[in-house]
Each structure stands twice: as C-alpha cells, then as structure tokens.
XYZ file of C-alpha atoms in Angstrom:
95
model
C 43.158 42.229 -65.064
C 46.527 42.721 -65.938
C 47.287 42.646 -69.485
C 48.567 39.111 -69.591
C 48.193 36.743 -66.313
C 48.623 33.445 -65.483
C 45.564 31.666 -63.533
C 44.688 27.993 -62.641
C 47.129 26.786 -65.257
C 45.598 29.096 -68.205
C 47.122 32.000 -69.639
C 44.899 35.418 -69.813
C 45.718 37.817 -72.177
C 43.682 41.094 -72.789
C 41.595 40.793 -75.869
C 42.580 44.681 -76.856
C 46.440 43.134 -77.349
C 45.193 40.729 -79.529
C 42.856 42.877 -81.417
C 45.344 45.599 -81.984
C 48.033 42.853 -83.189
C 45.619 41.509 -85.552
C 44.452 44.554 -86.831
C 40.669 43.616 -86.082
C 38.089 45.695 -83.589
C 38.133 44.592 -80.099
C 34.386 43.988 -80.208
C 34.848 41.565 -83.100
C 37.851 39.562 -81.684
C 35.494 37.183 -79.662
C 33.067 36.608 -82.385
C 35.850 35.769 -84.948
C 37.469 33.514 -82.227
C 34.093 31.389 -81.588
C 33.604 31.158 -85.162
C 37.140 29.711 -85.755
C 38.362 32.593 -88.100
C 40.548 33.427 -85.438
C 42.564 30.658 -83.757
C 45.347 30.556 -81.223
C 48.560 28.661 -80.155
C 50.085 28.642 -76.616
C 53.572 27.124 -76.595
C 55.803 26.877 -73.245
C 59.394 27.457 -73.284
C 61.852 24.743 -72.544
C 65.879 24.878 -71.822
C 67.262 28.445 -72.563
C 63.467 29.388 -72.926
C 62.322 28.052 -69.788
C 59.754 30.375 -67.887
C 58.656 32.024 -70.993
C 55.598 31.325 -73.144
C 54.999 32.128 -76.781
C 51.383 33.090 -77.891
C 50.626 33.141 -81.399
C 47.032 34.405 -82.641
C 46.352 33.450 -86.387
C 43.617 35.145 -88.427
C 42.630 35.109 -92.321
C 45.925 37.086 -93.354
C 47.623 37.969 -90.192
C 49.845 36.349 -87.423
C 50.204 38.067 -84.055
C 52.924 36.762 -81.623
C 53.702 37.657 -78.111
C 56.507 36.077 -76.036
C 55.914 36.807 -72.235
C 58.084 35.917 -69.235
C 56.673 34.012 -66.135
C 55.441 37.514 -64.624
C 53.218 37.992 -67.733
C 55.596 40.745 -68.967
C 55.884 40.783 -72.941
C 59.214 40.254 -73.723
C 58.759 40.449 -77.542
C 55.853 40.927 -79.807
C 55.450 40.720 -83.703
C 52.863 40.996 -86.306
C 52.779 39.889 -89.851
C 50.265 40.665 -92.450
C 50.525 38.186 -95.595
C 48.326 40.776 -97.591
C 46.374 38.787 -100.230
C 47.865 35.220 -99.038
C 45.851 33.368 -97.140
C 47.540 31.331 -93.987
C 47.121 27.818 -94.386
C 43.961 26.305 -93.355
C 45.925 23.996 -90.867
C 46.562 26.963 -88.709
C 42.869 28.541 -89.310
C 41.081 25.643 -87.831
C 40.044 25.008 -84.342
C 42.934 22.973 -82.422
C-alpha cells in the first residue's frame, strides 16, 4: 500500500505515519482508535484547495495533521503537543 491512497471514496493512510505523528507505538494506534482515545477528521479542499485533503488526528495531548494532494502525496504535515493541557472532549469523541 502507498503511504496514502484513495480507494472507493475513502482515504487510507499508513498507520505508521499517524503513529509517528501522534507519538504512539504503531501497535497501539488501532487499539486507541477503537477505544475512541484517538479520533480523526477528514476534510476535502474547495476553491483554491480543490484536489487537496486535510487529515487530522487527535490524541489526548497531541494533534497531527497531514495535507495531501489528489495523488496522495503529502504536501504538508504538522504535529502539536499541548503538554499537560488536554484537548477538548469535542475533538476526542467519536464523530
């Protein structure tokens, strides 16, 4: 699998990329997502950002975001560690 791929209207991202961005072990990522402790948001670009997608992942104290183009190439990535401050529950609950 490519690191980021589009298939049947969904976006698939390699778990190792997300785990690294959130600072968790790859083996723990799926478990944390199933438990709702790691959540995600996918947004499709419009106007000047048409063809791009922004994928954001939220953990207890971290936010990881990647912006990809229509081929799945990563255009931008960023991670923010909020230290001891917890992210709001609104971004940590299942959507």
